[in-house]
Coordinates of C-alpha atoms in Angstrom, one line a residue:
M100 CA 15.0 58.9 5.1
G101 CA 14.6 55.3 4.0
V102 CA 12.0 52.7 4.8
L103 CA 13.2 51.9 8.4
I104 CA 10.1 52.1 10.5
R105 CA 11.6 51.7 14.0
W106 CA 15.0 52.0 15.6
E107 CA 15.7 50.8 19.1
K108 CA 18.6 52.4 21.0
M109 CA 19.3 51.7 24.7
G110 CA 15.9 50.2 25.1
V111 CA 14.1 53.3 23.7
L112 CA 11.9 53.0 20.5
I113 CA 12.6 56.0 18.2
R114 CA 10.3 56.7 15.3
W115 CA 11.5 58.5 12.1
E116 CA 10.1 61.9 11.5
K117 CA 7.7 62.6 8.7
M118 CA 5.9 59.3 9.4
G119 CA 2.3 58.7 10.0
E120 CA 0.8 58.4 13.5
D121 CA 0.8 54.6 13.2
G122 CA 4.4 54.3 12.1
S123 CA 3.8 54.4 8.4
T124 CA 6.7 55.5 6.1
D125 CA 7.3 58.9 4.5
K126 CA 4.4 60.2 2.4
M127 CA 2.4 57.1 3.2
G128 CA -1.2 56.7 4.0
E129 CA -2.5 56.6 7.5
D130 CA -2.5 52.8 7.6
G131 CA 1.2 52.4 6.7
S132 CA 0.8 52.3 3.0
T133 CA 3.8 53.0 0.8
D134 CA 4.9 56.3 -0.8
K135 CA 2.3 58.2 -2.7
M136 CA -0.2 55.4 -2.0
G137 CA -3.9 55.6 -1.3
D138 CA -5.4 55.6 2.1
D139 CA -5.7 51.8 2.2
G140 CA -2.1 51.0 1.3
S141 CA -2.5 51.0 -2.5
T142 CA 0.6 51.4 -4.6
D143 CA 2.0 54.5 -6.4
K144 CA -0.6 56.5 -8.3
M145 CA -3.1 53.8 -7.6
G146 CA -6.8 54.0 -6.8
D147 CA -8.1 54.0 -3.3
N148 CA -8.3 50.2 -3.0
G149 CA -4.8 49.3 -4.0
S150 CA -5.2 49.2 -7.8
T151 CA -2.1 49.4 -9.9
D152 CA -0.6 52.5 -11.6
K153 CA -3.1 54.5 -13.6
M154 CA -5.7 51.9 -12.8
A155 CA -9.3 52.2 -11.9
E156 CA -10.4 52.2 -8.3
D157 CA -11.2 48.4 -8.5
G158 CA -7.7 47.4 -9.5
S159 CA -8.2 47.3 -13.2
T160 CA -5.0 47.5 -15.4
D161 CA -3.6 50.6 -17.1
K162 CA -6.2 52.5 -19.1
M163 CA -8.7 49.8 -18.4
G164 CA -12.3 49.9 -17.5
D165 CA -13.6 50.0 -14.0
D166 CA -13.9 46.2 -13.8
G167 CA -10.3 45.3 -14.7
S168 CA -10.8 45.1 -18.5
T169 CA -7.7 45.4 -20.6
D170 CA -6.2 48.5 -22.3
K171 CA -8.7 50.6 -24.3
M172 CA -11.3 47.9 -23.6
G173 CA -14.9 48.2 -22.7
D174 CA -16.3 48.3 -19.2
N175 CA -16.7 44.5 -18.9
G176 CA -13.2 43.4 -19.9
S177 CA -13.6 43.4 -23.6
T178 CA -10.5 43.5 -25.7
D179 CA -8.8 46.4 -27.5
K180 CA -11.2 48.6 -29.4
M181 CA -13.9 46.1 -28.8
A182 CA -17.5 46.5 -27.9
D183 CA -18.7 46.5 -24.4
D184 CA -19.4 42.7 -24.4
G185 CA -15.9 41.6 -25.3
S186 CA -16.4 41.4 -29.0
T187 CA -13.3 41.6 -31.2
D188 CA -11.8 44.7 -32.9
K189 CA -14.3 46.8 -34.8
M190 CA -16.9 44.1 -34.1
A191 CA -20.5 44.3 -33.2
E192 CA -21.6 44.1 -29.6
D193 CA -22.3 40.3 -29.8
G194 CA -18.8 39.3 -30.8
S195 CA -19.3 39.2 -34.5
T196 CA -16.1 39.5 -36.7
D197 CA -14.6 42.6 -38.2
K198 CA -17.1 44.8 -40.1
M199 CA -19.7 42.1 -39.6
G200 CA -23.4 42.3 -38.7
E201 CA -24.6 42.3 -35.1
D202 CA -25.3 38.6 -35.1
G203 CA -21.8 37.4 -36.2
S204 CA -22.3 37.6 -39.9
T205 CA -19.2 37.9 -42.2
D206 CA -17.6 41.0 -43.6
K207 CA -20.0 43.4 -45.2
M208 CA -22.8 40.9 -44.7
G209 CA -26.3 41.4 -43.8
D210 CA -27.6 41.3 -40.2
N211 CA -28.3 37.6 -40.3
G212 CA -25.0 36.3 -41.7
S213 CA -25.7 36.9 -45.4
T214 CA -22.7 37.1 -47.7
D215 CA -21.0 40.2 -49.1
K216 CA -23.4 42.7 -50.6
M217 CA -26.3 40.3 -50.0
G218 CA -29.8 40.9 -48.8
D219 CA -30.8 40.7 -45.2
D220 CA -31.9 37.0 -45.4
G221 CA -28.6 35.7 -46.8
S222 CA -29.4 36.2 -50.5
T223 CA -26.4 36.3 -52.9
D224 CA -24.7 39.4 -54.4
K225 CA -27.1 42.1 -55.6
M226 CA -30.0 39.7 -55.0
G227 CA -33.4 40.3 -53.7
D228 CA -34.5 39.9 -50.1
N229 CA -35.4 36.2 -50.4
G230 CA -32.2 34.8 -52.0
S231 CA -33.0 35.7 -55.6
T232 CA -30.2 35.9 -58.1
D233 CA -28.5 39.1 -59.5
K234 CA -30.9 41.8 -60.5
M235 CA -33.8 39.5 -59.8
A236 CA -37.2 40.3 -58.3
D237 CA -38.0 39.7 -54.7
D238 CA -39.5 36.3 -55.3
G239 CA -36.3 34.8 -56.9
S240 CA -37.3 35.5 -60.5
T241 CA -34.4 35.6 -63.0
D242 CA -32.5 38.6 -64.3
K243 CA -34.7 41.4 -65.7
M244 CA -37.8 39.4 -64.8
G245 CA -41.0 40.6 -63.3
E246 CA -42.0 40.1 -59.7
D247 CA -43.9 36.9 -60.6
G248 CA -40.9 35.3 -62.3
R249 CA -42.0 36.1 -65.9
R250 CA -39.3 37.3 -68.3
W251 CA -39.4 40.8 -69.8
E252 CA -41.1 41.0 -73.2
Y253 CA -38.7 42.3 -75.9

């Protein structure tokens, strides 16, 4: 019947029907909140505290986490498809880049920032754990060498 709350006629206050006891509008909450709102006056399809449409109870945005994080974000406001701490898409929890290690290392790198297909300490491609070259031993010996750096006997 509209949003008119009161109508005075000949000095007599008349309230519309279907209103709340406090003069709230049709289908409103007990405190005068709007149509299909929560008990505290929140908007349509909102949470109990006035959050927006399809939002969490604390006012977070659509499909967001409970703390107001963005769409498809983590609980603390992280971005789309991000980890819980706000890291970027497909990143580790500490904000490292795409397909990186947990400490921010580059793509397909080791946990400490090593390069592509490298060892855990930053060694080069197909190297040993201490930075040795391709097909080298753990101590940095050359290709096809023994662990102490000696070459193979042919």
